[in-house]
Coordinates of C-alpha atoms in Angstrom, one line a residue:
M84 CA -14.1 -16.6 6.5
A85 CA -12.9 -17.0 10.1
L86 CA -9.5 -18.4 10.8
A87 CA -9.5 -21.6 12.9
G88 CA -7.1 -22.1 15.8
I89 CA -5.5 -25.1 14.2
E90 CA -5.0 -23.1 11.0
L91 CA -3.4 -20.3 12.9
R92 CA -1.0 -22.9 14.5
Y93 CA 0.2 -23.9 11.1
L94 CA 0.5 -20.3 10.0
V95 CA 2.5 -19.4 13.1
D96 CA 4.9 -22.3 12.6
H97 CA 5.2 -21.8 8.8
I98 CA 5.8 -18.0 8.9
T99 CA 8.2 -18.4 11.8
E100 CA 10.3 -20.8 9.7
Q101 CA 10.1 -18.5 6.6
A102 CA 10.8 -15.3 8.4
R103 CA 13.7 -16.4 10.6
D104 CA 16.4 -13.6 10.9
Y105 CA 14.3 -11.2 8.9
Y106 CA 13.8 -7.6 10.0
V107 CA 11.2 -5.0 9.3
S108 CA 12.2 -2.7 6.4
N109 CA 8.8 -1.0 5.9
I110 CA 5.2 -1.0 7.1
Y111 CA 2.2 -0.1 5.0
G112 CA -1.3 0.8 6.1
V113 CA -4.0 -1.0 3.9
D114 CA -7.2 -0.3 5.7
K115 CA -8.3 0.3 9.3
N116 CA -8.1 -3.5 10.0
S117 CA -5.0 -4.5 8.0
I118 CA -1.3 -3.8 8.0
L119 CA 1.4 -5.0 5.6
F120 CA 4.9 -5.7 6.9
K121 CA 7.8 -5.7 4.5
L122 CA 10.4 -8.1 5.9
H123 CA 14.0 -7.9 4.6
H124 CA 16.9 -10.4 4.8
T125 CA 20.5 -9.7 3.7
Q126 CA 20.7 -12.9 1.6
K127 CA 17.1 -14.0 0.9
E128 CA 14.1 -12.6 -0.9
D129 CA 11.9 -10.0 0.8
L130 CA 8.8 -11.3 2.5
F131 CA 5.5 -9.4 2.8
M132 CA 3.4 -10.4 5.8
M133 CA -0.2 -9.2 6.2
I134 CA -1.6 -8.9 9.7
S135 CA -5.3 -8.2 9.7
T136 CA -8.2 -8.7 12.1
S137 CA -9.2 -11.7 9.8
G138 CA -5.8 -13.4 10.0
V139 CA -2.1 -13.4 9.2
W140 CA -0.5 -14.6 6.0
L141 CA 2.4 -14.1 3.6
T142 CA 1.2 -12.3 0.5
G143 CA 2.3 -11.9 -3.1
V144 CA 0.5 -8.7 -3.7
K145 CA 0.4 -5.1 -2.4
V146 CA -3.0 -3.6 -1.8
E147 CA -3.6 0.1 -2.2
Q148 CA -4.5 1.9 1.0
T149 CA -8.2 2.7 1.1
E150 CA -8.5 4.3 4.5
P151 CA -6.2 5.4 7.4
N152 CA -4.9 2.9 9.9
K153 CA -4.6 4.4 13.4
L154 CA -1.7 2.1 14.4
L155 CA 0.5 2.8 11.4
K156 CA 2.4 5.7 12.7
R157 CA 3.1 4.0 16.0
L158 CA 4.1 0.8 14.4
R159 CA 6.6 2.6 12.1
G160 CA 8.0 4.5 15.0
D161 CA 8.5 1.4 17.1
L162 CA 9.2 -1.5 14.7
L163 CA 11.2 -0.2 11.7
R164 CA 14.6 -1.9 11.5
L165 CA 13.7 -4.3 14.3
R166 CA 14.2 -8.1 13.8
L167 CA 11.2 -10.4 14.0
K168 CA 12.3 -12.4 16.9
K169 CA 9.5 -14.9 17.2
I170 CA 5.8 -15.6 16.6
E171 CA 3.8 -17.5 19.2
Q172 CA 0.4 -18.9 19.8
K173 CA -0.8 -20.4 23.1
G174 CA -2.5 -23.7 22.4
T175 CA -4.9 -23.2 19.6
E176 CA -6.3 -19.9 20.8
R177 CA -6.9 -17.5 17.9
I178 CA -4.3 -15.0 19.1
A179 CA -0.8 -14.5 17.6
Y180 CA 2.0 -12.8 19.4
F181 CA 4.7 -11.2 17.2
T182 CA 7.9 -10.2 19.1
F183 CA 10.2 -7.7 17.5
E184 CA 13.6 -6.8 19.0
G185 CA 16.6 -4.5 18.2
F186 CA 18.5 -1.5 19.4
E187 CA 18.0 -2.7 23.0
K188 CA 14.2 -2.5 22.6
E189 CA 11.5 -5.2 22.3
F190 CA 7.9 -4.8 21.3
V191 CA 5.0 -7.4 21.0
V192 CA 2.2 -7.0 18.4
V193 CA -0.8 -9.0 19.5
A194 CA -3.3 -9.9 16.8
E195 CA -6.7 -11.3 17.9
F196 CA -8.6 -13.2 15.2
F197 CA -12.0 -13.7 16.9
G198 CA -15.1 -11.6 17.1
D199 CA -14.4 -8.2 15.4
G200 CA -10.7 -8.8 15.8
N201 CA -8.1 -6.5 17.3
I202 CA -4.5 -5.5 16.9
L203 CA -2.4 -4.2 19.9
V204 CA 1.1 -2.9 20.3
C205 CA 2.7 -3.8 23.7
N206 CA 6.1 -3.4 25.3
N207 CA 8.1 -6.4 26.5
E208 CA 6.2 -6.4 29.8
M209 CA 2.9 -6.7 27.8
K210 CA 1.8 -3.2 28.7
I211 CA -0.5 -1.9 26.0
L212 CA 1.0 1.1 24.2
A213 CA -1.6 1.3 21.4
L214 CA -4.5 -0.7 20.1
Q215 CA -7.1 -0.7 17.4
H216 CA -10.1 -0.5 19.7
S217 CA -10.5 -0.7 23.5
I218 CA -12.6 -3.4 25.2
D219 CA -14.4 -3.3 28.5
V220 CA -16.4 -6.4 29.2
R221 CA -17.0 -8.7 32.2
H222 CA -14.0 -11.0 31.8
R223 CA -11.4 -8.5 30.6
K224 CA -10.5 -4.9 29.9
L225 CA -8.2 -3.6 27.2
G226 CA -6.9 -0.1 26.9
V227 CA -3.7 2.0 26.6
G228 CA -1.6 1.7 29.8
L229 CA -3.3 -1.6 30.9
A230 CA -1.6 -5.0 30.9
Y231 CA -2.7 -7.2 28.1
S232 CA -5.0 -10.0 29.2
P233 CA -6.3 -12.7 26.7
P234 CA -9.7 -14.1 27.1
P235 CA -10.2 -17.3 29.2
A236 CA -8.4 -20.2 27.5
S237 CA -10.2 -23.4 26.5
E238 CA -9.8 -26.4 28.8
T239 CA -9.1 -28.9 26.0
D240 CA -5.8 -28.7 24.2
I241 CA -6.7 -30.3 20.9
L242 CA -3.0 -30.4 19.9
K243 CA -2.6 -33.1 22.6
L244 CA -5.8 -34.9 21.8
A245 CA -6.2 -38.4 23.3
E246 CA -8.9 -41.1 22.8
R247 CA -10.0 -40.7 26.4
D248 CA -11.0 -37.2 25.6
F249 CA -13.9 -38.7 23.7
D250 CA -15.2 -40.8 26.6
L251 CA -17.8 -38.2 27.4
L252 CA -19.1 -38.2 23.9
A253 CA -20.5 -41.7 24.4
S254 CA -22.6 -40.5 27.3
S255 CA -23.7 -37.1 26.1
D256 CA -27.3 -36.3 25.4
I257 CA -26.7 -33.8 22.6
S258 CA -26.0 -34.5 18.9
S259 CA -22.5 -35.8 18.4
A260 CA -21.6 -32.9 16.0
K261 CA -22.7 -30.3 18.6
W262 CA -20.6 -32.1 21.2
L263 CA -17.5 -32.1 19.0
G264 CA -17.8 -28.5 18.1
R265 CA -18.4 -27.4 21.6
N266 CA -15.7 -29.5 23.3
M267 CA -13.0 -29.4 20.7
G268 CA -13.5 -25.8 19.7
L269 CA -13.6 -26.6 16.0
P270 CA -15.5 -24.5 13.4
K271 CA -18.6 -25.9 11.8
K272 CA -16.8 -26.5 8.5
Y273 CA -14.4 -28.9 10.2
V274 CA -17.1 -30.6 12.3
E275 CA -19.1 -31.3 9.1
G276 CA -16.1 -32.5 7.3
I277 CA -15.1 -34.9 10.1
F278 CA -18.5 -36.6 10.1
G279 CA -18.6 -36.6 6.3
I280 CA -15.2 -38.5 6.2
A281 CA -16.2 -40.8 9.1
Q282 CA -19.5 -41.4 7.3
I283 CA -21.5 -40.9 10.5
D284 CA -24.7 -38.9 10.9
P285 CA -23.7 -35.7 12.7
K286 CA -27.2 -35.5 14.3
T287 CA -26.7 -38.8 16.1
I288 CA -27.0 -38.3 19.9
G289 CA -23.7 -39.1 21.6
R290 CA -25.0 -41.9 23.8
D291 CA -26.5 -43.6 20.7
L292 CA -23.0 -44.0 19.1
N293 CA -21.3 -47.4 19.4
P294 CA -17.6 -47.7 20.5
E295 CA -16.4 -48.2 17.0
Q296 CA -18.1 -45.0 15.9
V297 CA -16.7 -43.0 18.8
A298 CA -13.2 -44.4 17.9
K299 CA -13.7 -43.5 14.3
I300 CA -14.7 -39.9 15.1
Y301 CA -11.6 -39.6 17.4
K302 CA -9.2 -40.9 14.7
T303 CA -10.7 -38.8 12.0
T304 CA -10.6 -35.7 14.2
K305 CA -7.0 -36.3 15.2
K306 CA -5.8 -37.0 11.7
I307 CA -7.4 -33.8 10.3
I308 CA -5.9 -31.7 13.2
D309 CA -2.4 -33.3 12.7
D310 CA -2.6 -32.7 8.9
V311 CA -3.6 -29.1 9.3
V312 CA -1.0 -28.3 11.9
S313 CA 1.9 -30.2 10.3
G314 CA 1.4 -28.9 6.8
N315 CA 0.2 -32.1 5.3
H316 CA -2.1 -30.2 3.1
D317 CA -4.3 -30.7 0.1
A318 CA -5.6 -27.1 0.1
A319 CA -8.9 -26.2 -1.6
I320 CA -11.3 -23.2 -1.9
I321 CA -14.9 -23.9 -1.2
E322 CA -17.1 -20.9 -2.2
S323 CA -15.5 -18.0 -0.2
D324 CA -13.6 -20.2 2.2
V325 CA -10.2 -21.9 2.0
L326 CA -9.3 -25.1 3.8
P327 CA -5.8 -26.7 4.2
V328 CA -7.4 -30.1 3.8
R329 CA -10.3 -31.2 1.6
L330 CA -13.4 -31.8 3.6
A331 CA -15.9 -31.7 0.7
E332 CA -16.2 -32.9 -2.8
Q333 CA -17.3 -29.6 -4.4
C334 CA -14.1 -27.5 -4.2
V335 CA -11.4 -25.8 -6.2
A336 CA -7.8 -26.9 -5.8
V337 CA -5.2 -24.3 -4.8
P338 CA -1.4 -24.8 -4.8
S339 CA -1.1 -24.1 -1.0
F340 CA -3.1 -23.0 2.0
M341 CA -1.1 -19.8 2.2
E342 CA -1.9 -18.9 -1.4
G343 CA -5.5 -19.7 -0.8
L344 CA -5.6 -17.4 2.2
D345 CA -3.9 -14.7 0.1
R346 CA -6.6 -15.0 -2.5
I347 CA -9.6 -15.1 -0.2
F348 CA -8.5 -12.6 2.5
T349 CA -6.9 -10.2 0.0
S350 CA -10.0 -10.3 -2.2
G351 CA -12.1 -9.4 0.9
I352 CA -9.9 -6.4 1.6
V353 CA -10.0 -5.3 -2.0
E354 CA -13.8 -5.5 -2.2
R355 CA -14.2 -3.6 1.0
G356 CA -11.8 -1.0 -0.3
R357 CA -13.7 -0.7 -3.5
S358 CA -16.9 -0.3 -1.5
I359 CA -15.3 2.5 0.5
R360 CA -14.0 4.2 -2.7
S361 CA -17.4 3.8 -4.3
G362 CA -19.2 5.4 -1.3
E363 CA -16.8 8.3 -1.3
S364 CA -17.1 8.8 -5.0
E365 CA -20.9 8.6 -4.9
K366 CA -20.9 11.3 -2.1
V367 CA -18.7 13.6 -4.3
I368 CA -21.0 13.0 -7.3
E369 CA -24.1 13.6 -5.2
E370 CA -22.6 16.9 -3.9
L371 CA -21.7 18.0 -7.4
Q372 CA -25.2 17.1 -8.8
T373 CA -26.8 19.1 -6.0
R374 CA -24.6 22.1 -6.8
L375 CA -25.5 21.7 -10.5
D376 CA -29.2 21.6 -9.7
E377 CA -28.9 24.7 -7.6
Q378 CA -27.0 26.6 -10.2
Q379 CA -29.5 25.7 -12.9
K380 CA -32.3 26.7 -10.6
A381 CA -30.5 30.0 -10.0
I382 CA -30.3 30.6 -13.8
G383 CA -34.1 30.1 -14.0
T384 CA -34.7 32.5 -11.1
V385 CA -32.4 35.2 -12.5
K386 CA -34.0 34.9 -16.0
A387 CA -37.5 35.1 -14.4
K388 CA -36.5 38.3 -12.6
S389 CA -35.0 39.8 -15.8
D390 CA -38.2 39.0 -17.7
S391 CA -40.4 40.5 -14.9
I392 CA -38.4 43.7 -14.8
S393 CA -38.6 44.0 -18.7
R394 CA -42.3 43.4 -18.5
V395 CA -42.7 46.2 -16.0
A396 CA -40.5 48.5 -18.2
N397 CA -42.8 47.8 -21.2
S398 CA -45.8 48.5 -19.0
L399 CA -44.5 52.1 -18.5
Y400 CA -44.7 52.7 -22.3
E401 CA -48.2 51.3 -22.2
M402 CA -49.0 54.0 -19.5
V403 CA -47.6 56.7 -21.8
S404 CA -49.8 55.5 -24.7
R405 CA -52.8 55.8 -22.4
G406 CA -51.9 59.4 -21.5
I407 CA -50.6 58.6 -18.0
T408 CA -47.8 61.0 -17.1
S409 CA -46.7 59.9 -13.6
I410 CA -45.9 56.5 -12.0
S411 CA -47.6 57.8 -8.9
D412 CA -51.0 58.0 -10.6
E413 CA -53.6 55.6 -9.3
S414 CA -54.1 54.1 -12.8
A415 CA -50.3 53.6 -13.0
Q416 CA -50.4 51.7 -9.7
E417 CA -53.1 49.4 -11.1
I418 CA -51.0 48.5 -14.1
L419 CA -47.9 48.0 -12.0
A420 CA -49.9 45.6 -9.7
I421 CA -51.0 43.6 -12.7
N422 CA -47.3 43.1 -13.7
G423 CA -46.3 42.2 -10.1
A424 CA -44.7 45.5 -9.2
R425 CA -45.5 48.3 -6.7
L426 CA -44.0 51.5 -5.3
A427 CA -42.4 51.5 -1.8
T428 CA -40.3 53.6 0.4
E429 CA -37.4 52.3 2.7
K430 CA -35.5 54.7 4.9
G431 CA -36.6 57.6 2.8
I432 CA -35.5 56.0 -0.5
Q433 CA -38.1 55.5 -3.3
L434 CA -38.1 52.0 -4.7
L435 CA -39.9 50.0 -7.3
L436 CA -40.4 46.5 -6.1
V437 CA -40.6 43.9 -8.9
H438 CA -41.5 40.7 -7.0
D439 CA -38.5 40.6 -4.5
E440 CA -36.2 42.8 -6.6
K441 CA -35.7 46.4 -5.3
I442 CA -34.9 49.1 -7.9
K443 CA -34.1 52.6 -6.8
I444 CA -36.1 55.2 -8.8
N445 CA -37.1 58.9 -8.9
P446 CA -41.0 58.8 -9.0
D447 CA -41.0 62.3 -10.5
S448 CA -39.0 61.2 -13.5
P449 CA -40.7 60.8 -16.9
L450 CA -42.1 57.4 -17.5
Q451 CA -39.7 56.9 -20.4
S452 CA -36.7 57.6 -18.2
L453 CA -38.0 55.1 -15.6
A454 CA -38.4 52.5 -18.3
S455 CA -34.8 53.0 -19.3
V456 CA -33.7 52.5 -15.6
L457 CA -35.8 49.3 -15.5
F458 CA -34.3 48.0 -18.8
D459 CA -30.8 48.6 -17.4
A460 CA -31.7 46.6 -14.3
A461 CA -33.1 43.8 -16.5
K462 CA -29.9 43.8 -18.5
R463 CA -27.8 43.5 -15.3
Q464 CA -29.9 40.5 -14.2
S465 CA -29.4 38.9 -17.6
G466 CA -25.7 39.5 -17.4
A467 CA -25.6 37.7 -14.1
T468 CA -26.8 34.5 -15.8
K469 CA -23.6 34.4 -17.8
S470 CA -21.4 34.0 -14.7
I471 CA -23.8 31.3 -13.4
E472 CA -23.8 29.6 -16.8
A473 CA -20.0 29.5 -16.7
A474 CA -20.2 28.0 -13.2
V475 CA -22.7 25.4 -14.5
I476 CA -20.2 24.4 -17.2
R477 CA -17.4 24.0 -14.7
T478 CA -19.6 21.9 -12.4
Q479 CA -20.7 19.7 -15.3
K480 CA -17.1 19.1 -16.2
K481 CA -16.2 18.2 -12.6
L482 CA -19.3 15.9 -12.5
E483 CA -18.2 14.1 -15.7
E484 CA -14.6 13.8 -14.3
A485 CA -15.9 12.4 -11.0
R486 CA -18.1 9.8 -12.8
S487 CA -15.2 8.8 -15.1
K488 CA -12.9 8.5 -12.1
T489 CA -15.4 6.4 -10.3
E490 CA -15.8 4.0 -13.3
A491 CA -12.0 3.8 -13.7
Q492 CA -11.5 3.1 -10.0
M493 CA -14.1 0.3 -10.1
R494 CA -12.3 -1.2 -13.2
L495 CA -8.8 -0.9 -11.9
A496 CA -7.4 -3.6 -9.6
A497 CA -6.6 -2.3 -6.1
V498 CA -3.7 -4.7 -5.9
S499 CA -0.3 -4.9 -7.5
H500 CA 1.8 -7.9 -7.9
I501 CA 4.9 -7.9 -5.6
R502 CA 7.8 -8.8 -7.9
K503 CA 10.3 -11.3 -6.4
K504 CA 13.6 -9.6 -6.6
S505 CA 16.9 -11.3 -7.5
W506 CA 19.3 -11.4 -4.6
Y507 CA 21.7 -8.9 -6.2
E508 CA 19.0 -6.2 -6.5
R509 CA 19.5 -5.2 -2.9
Y510 CA 22.9 -3.9 -3.9
R511 CA 24.1 -1.7 -6.8
W512 CA 24.3 -3.9 -9.8
F513 CA 24.6 -4.1 -13.6
H514 CA 25.7 -6.5 -16.3
T515 CA 28.8 -5.5 -18.2
S516 CA 29.1 -5.4 -22.0
D517 CA 30.3 -9.0 -21.8
G518 CA 27.2 -10.0 -19.8
M519 CA 29.0 -10.4 -16.5
L520 CA 27.4 -9.5 -13.2
A521 CA 28.8 -6.6 -11.1
I522 CA 27.5 -5.8 -7.6
G523 CA 28.5 -3.0 -5.3
G524 CA 27.7 -1.7 -1.8
R525 CA 25.3 1.2 -1.2
D526 CA 26.5 2.0 2.3
A527 CA 28.8 0.6 5.0
P528 CA 26.5 -2.4 5.9
S529 CA 26.0 -3.4 2.2
N530 CA 29.7 -2.8 1.5
S531 CA 30.4 -5.4 4.2
A532 CA 27.8 -7.8 3.0
V533 CA 29.1 -7.7 -0.6
V534 CA 32.5 -8.8 0.4
R535 CA 31.7 -11.0 3.3
K536 CA 28.8 -12.9 1.8
H537 CA 29.2 -12.8 -1.9
L538 CA 32.9 -12.8 -2.7
D539 CA 34.0 -16.0 -4.3
D540 CA 37.5 -17.2 -5.1
N541 CA 37.4 -16.4 -8.8
D542 CA 35.9 -12.9 -8.5
K543 CA 37.6 -9.5 -8.8
V544 CA 37.3 -6.9 -6.1
F545 CA 37.2 -3.2 -7.1
H546 CA 37.7 0.0 -5.0
A547 CA 38.3 3.6 -6.0
D548 CA 41.5 5.3 -4.9
I549 CA 39.6 7.8 -2.7
F550 CA 38.1 7.8 0.7
G551 CA 34.3 7.1 0.5
S552 CA 34.3 4.5 -2.2
P553 CA 32.1 1.4 -2.4
F554 CA 33.5 -2.1 -3.0
F555 CA 32.4 -3.6 -6.3
I556 CA 32.7 -7.3 -7.2
L557 CA 32.9 -8.6 -10.7
K558 CA 31.5 -12.1 -10.6
T559 CA 33.7 -14.0 -13.1
Q560 CA 37.1 -15.5 -13.7
N561 CA 39.5 -13.9 -16.1
P562 CA 37.2 -11.1 -17.2
P563 CA 37.8 -9.2 -20.5
I564 CA 39.4 -5.7 -20.2
T565 CA 36.1 -4.2 -21.3
S566 CA 34.3 -5.5 -18.2
V567 CA 37.1 -4.6 -15.9
S568 CA 37.1 -1.0 -17.2
E569 CA 33.3 -0.7 -16.9
V570 CA 33.3 -1.9 -13.3
A571 CA 36.2 0.4 -12.4
H572 CA 34.3 3.3 -14.0
A573 CA 31.2 2.4 -11.9
T574 CA 33.2 2.2 -8.7
V575 CA 34.6 5.7 -9.2
C576 CA 31.2 7.1 -10.2
F577 CA 29.5 5.7 -7.1
S578 CA 32.2 7.0 -4.8
R579 CA 32.7 10.5 -3.3
A580 CA 34.1 11.6 -6.6
W581 CA 30.6 12.1 -8.0
R582 CA 29.4 14.2 -5.1
E583 CA 32.6 16.3 -5.2
G584 CA 32.8 16.4 -9.0
M585 CA 36.4 15.0 -8.9
Y586 CA 37.4 13.9 -12.4
G587 CA 40.5 11.8 -13.1
V588 CA 40.1 9.5 -10.0
S589 CA 41.5 6.0 -10.4
A590 CA 40.1 2.7 -9.3
Y591 CA 42.0 -0.6 -8.7
W592 CA 41.1 -4.2 -8.7
V593 CA 42.6 -7.1 -6.6
N594 CA 42.0 -10.8 -6.1
P595 CA 39.9 -12.1 -3.2
A596 CA 42.9 -13.5 -1.4
Q597 CA 44.3 -9.9 -1.1
V598 CA 41.2 -8.7 0.9
R599 CA 41.6 -8.9 4.6
K600 CA 38.3 -8.8 6.6
S601 CA 40.0 -7.8 9.8
A602 CA 42.4 -5.0 10.6
P603 CA 46.1 -5.5 11.0
S604 CA 47.4 -5.8 14.5
G605 CA 47.1 -2.5 16.3
E606 CA 44.9 -0.9 13.7
F607 CA 41.1 -0.3 13.4
L608 CA 38.9 -0.7 10.4
P609 CA 35.5 1.1 10.2
K610 CA 32.4 -0.9 9.5
G611 CA 32.2 -1.7 5.7
S612 CA 36.0 -1.3 5.3
F613 CA 38.6 -3.9 4.5
S614 CA 42.4 -3.9 4.3
I615 CA 44.1 -4.7 0.9
E616 CA 47.4 -6.5 0.7
G617 CA 49.8 -6.9 -2.2
Q618 CA 49.7 -5.4 -5.7
R619 CA 46.8 -3.2 -6.8
N620 CA 45.9 -3.0 -10.5
F621 CA 45.0 0.6 -11.2
I622 CA 42.6 1.9 -13.9
K623 CA 42.1 5.6 -14.4
T624 CA 38.6 6.9 -15.1
E625 CA 38.6 10.1 -17.2
T626 CA 34.8 10.8 -17.0
L627 CA 32.0 10.8 -14.5
R628 CA 29.1 9.5 -16.5
L629 CA 26.3 7.0 -15.7
A630 CA 23.1 5.7 -17.3
V631 CA 19.8 5.0 -15.6
G632 CA 17.9 2.4 -17.5
I633 CA 14.8 0.3 -17.4
I634 CA 15.9 -3.4 -18.0
P635 CA 13.5 -6.2 -19.0
H636 CA 13.4 -8.9 -16.3
G637 CA 11.3 -11.8 -17.3
D638 CA 7.8 -10.5 -17.8
E639 CA 8.6 -7.4 -15.8
Y640 CA 11.0 -4.5 -15.7
V641 CA 13.7 -3.3 -13.2
L642 CA 15.5 0.0 -12.8
T643 CA 19.3 0.1 -12.5
C644 CA 22.2 2.4 -13.0
G645 CA 25.7 1.8 -14.3
P646 CA 28.2 2.6 -17.1
P647 CA 26.4 4.0 -20.2
V648 CA 27.4 1.4 -22.8
P649 CA 26.0 -1.8 -21.1
I650 CA 23.0 0.0 -19.7
M651 CA 22.1 1.5 -23.1
R652 CA 22.4 -1.9 -24.7
D653 CA 20.3 -3.8 -22.1
S654 CA 17.6 -1.2 -21.4
T655 CA 14.3 -0.3 -23.2
C656 CA 15.0 3.4 -22.4
Y657 CA 17.7 5.3 -20.6
A658 CA 18.9 8.6 -19.3
I659 CA 22.6 9.6 -19.3
I660 CA 23.5 11.6 -16.2
E661 CA 26.6 13.6 -15.0
P662 CA 27.5 15.3 -11.7
S663 CA 26.0 18.7 -10.6
G664 CA 22.5 19.9 -11.2
S665 CA 19.6 18.8 -9.0
G666 CA 19.6 16.9 -5.7
M667 CA 18.7 13.2 -5.7
A668 CA 15.0 13.6 -5.1
E669 CA 14.6 16.3 -7.8
A670 CA 16.9 14.5 -10.2
A671 CA 14.8 11.3 -9.7
K672 CA 11.6 13.2 -10.6
K673 CA 13.1 14.6 -13.7
I674 CA 14.4 11.2 -14.9
K675 CA 11.0 9.6 -14.2
I676 CA 9.3 12.3 -16.3
E677 CA 11.8 11.9 -19.2
L678 CA 11.7 8.1 -19.2
G679 CA 7.9 8.2 -18.9
K680 CA 7.8 10.0 -22.2
L681 CA 9.6 7.0 -23.8
Q682 CA 7.9 4.1 -21.9
D683 CA 4.7 3.9 -19.8
V684 CA 6.2 1.5 -17.3
A685 CA 8.6 4.2 -16.2
K686 CA 5.6 6.1 -14.8
D687 CA 4.6 3.1 -12.6
M688 CA 7.9 3.0 -10.8
S689 CA 8.1 5.0 -7.6
I690 CA 10.3 8.0 -7.0
D691 CA 12.0 5.9 -4.3
D692 CA 13.0 3.4 -7.0
Y693 CA 14.7 6.1 -9.0
I694 CA 16.4 7.7 -5.9
R695 CA 17.7 4.2 -4.9
V696 CA 19.7 3.7 -8.1
L697 CA 21.2 7.2 -8.3
P698 CA 24.7 8.0 -7.0
A699 CA 24.9 10.2 -3.8
G700 CA 25.0 13.9 -4.7
K701 CA 23.6 16.1 -7.4
S702 CA 22.9 14.8 -11.0
Q703 CA 21.9 16.3 -14.3
I704 CA 20.4 14.7 -17.4
K705 CA 22.6 15.0 -20.4
E706 CA 20.7 12.7 -22.8
T707 CA 17.7 10.3 -23.0
G708 CA 16.8 7.7 -25.6
R709 CA 15.5 4.2 -26.4
G710 CA 17.9 1.4 -25.6
G711 CA 18.9 -1.8 -27.4
A712 CA 16.1 -3.8 -25.7
G713 CA 13.4 -1.3 -26.6

């Protein structure tokens, strides 16, 4: 399906509203025409925005990469951590401009949704830095280093449509549908829908329309345009197309136009990916089948040579029975010829040629000795078939694996559902044994966010009595001592104490009113730090011990790390860890392997997910097991 200009207008406005104050946290290549942006906000759920040559939409799924995207490296280098400043569209042209800013830089990604489509990366002066493909046609030229120039714009701005714009329809000598499509720039599906709703024959010549019909076409056109752009939608899927408003009776309702786009466009990307995978797999299968055919042919050839040599060897015994004493005799030559052999000399060396096989002989040797030489040569040929047969078995196995892999790829979905994360999952988090939520900072920015954005009057604030400690918040009033102790334990474990292996460090808790978000007069507070006033309530932590667990979350699972007792209770499986051992990446791999032995879902989680929950520093697994939720 092709995206209409009025549909793009709605998408630009809707995504702008949804993505306000979001920044780019990751960019994924999907195929050569599509790029997935992960947009992050400190207080809202992550958004996933797909920019493709077919359109732009917010998606709820992540599509496996099926082929390289030439812009991905450039986009990651330029845009990661930048804020999505604005999205623009000029009129209803099928071009969207995405402006990203940050770190005193600004870039514009231009997405063209007409023709074959195009995606370009420009600087803030609209100089092209990279693009999907260059263009050199009569009215414009696009290439690296050139200024971006859009195609000539339409004269009619249908967003400002007035009844007088239809005056020419009443005097036109072409069909009214053709006039509407040509002058309003509307796709055929909208033109047909407008005339269907207005109940006017689209083939009617413009000059044959009466004033009431012209007025009705105008009003219907304007209403549809206004409904599409404003979001007054009654979205539906018609065959392989999705419309924000219903223009036909035969259609399938869809909750929203955005969801419909996600279904149709993502389905198209997936099918194209499957086709690419299928083609690659078929090429591998074809190559393996050719290799197998050649190996089986080689076995036949070698066996034929061995049989031919054995036949010649047996003919030498026939010569002996006839009283022939030398292979050089004329009668011996005749027998050799009958069996496809002959004597030859090359560079002074006497040879017996059996078809194209050369066997070195001494023609003066007794025929019995020559027969023995030939039988040895036949045996060597026969032995060669064993190595070829072994190669055939290996090739057959690879061929079976390739066919099975191809079938599995065609069965498996190329998309994975993007789970909507709870707000607290952007921080360190766990639920205490009393079921109370505790959240903590991962670094200076999240430390600051935890206190500044999520600290309520009834909460308790925790900090370890050591430089390099996160702030943790226990989200409750008058918490039991069990919960207080667990949060204090987590605060120490996620501090520098873990990395340094410092046992016996204490943590303390205070009330929100004791936390000062600005430094005292004449002092300086680093980012992510706060000053504490008044009495501190200390709790000593004797051990450094955490649990990594897989926690049920609705119909899905999440990974978290915290004090062993609550994690073991809430998880389906867990791994107890202590300081020292392997670095974070290696420890994450080991934990994934061990938890994968207990629950398959552990294998589906990425290494990054495991690294993200671990404390900074080295860790070692001390114990694994099934949790209380298993």
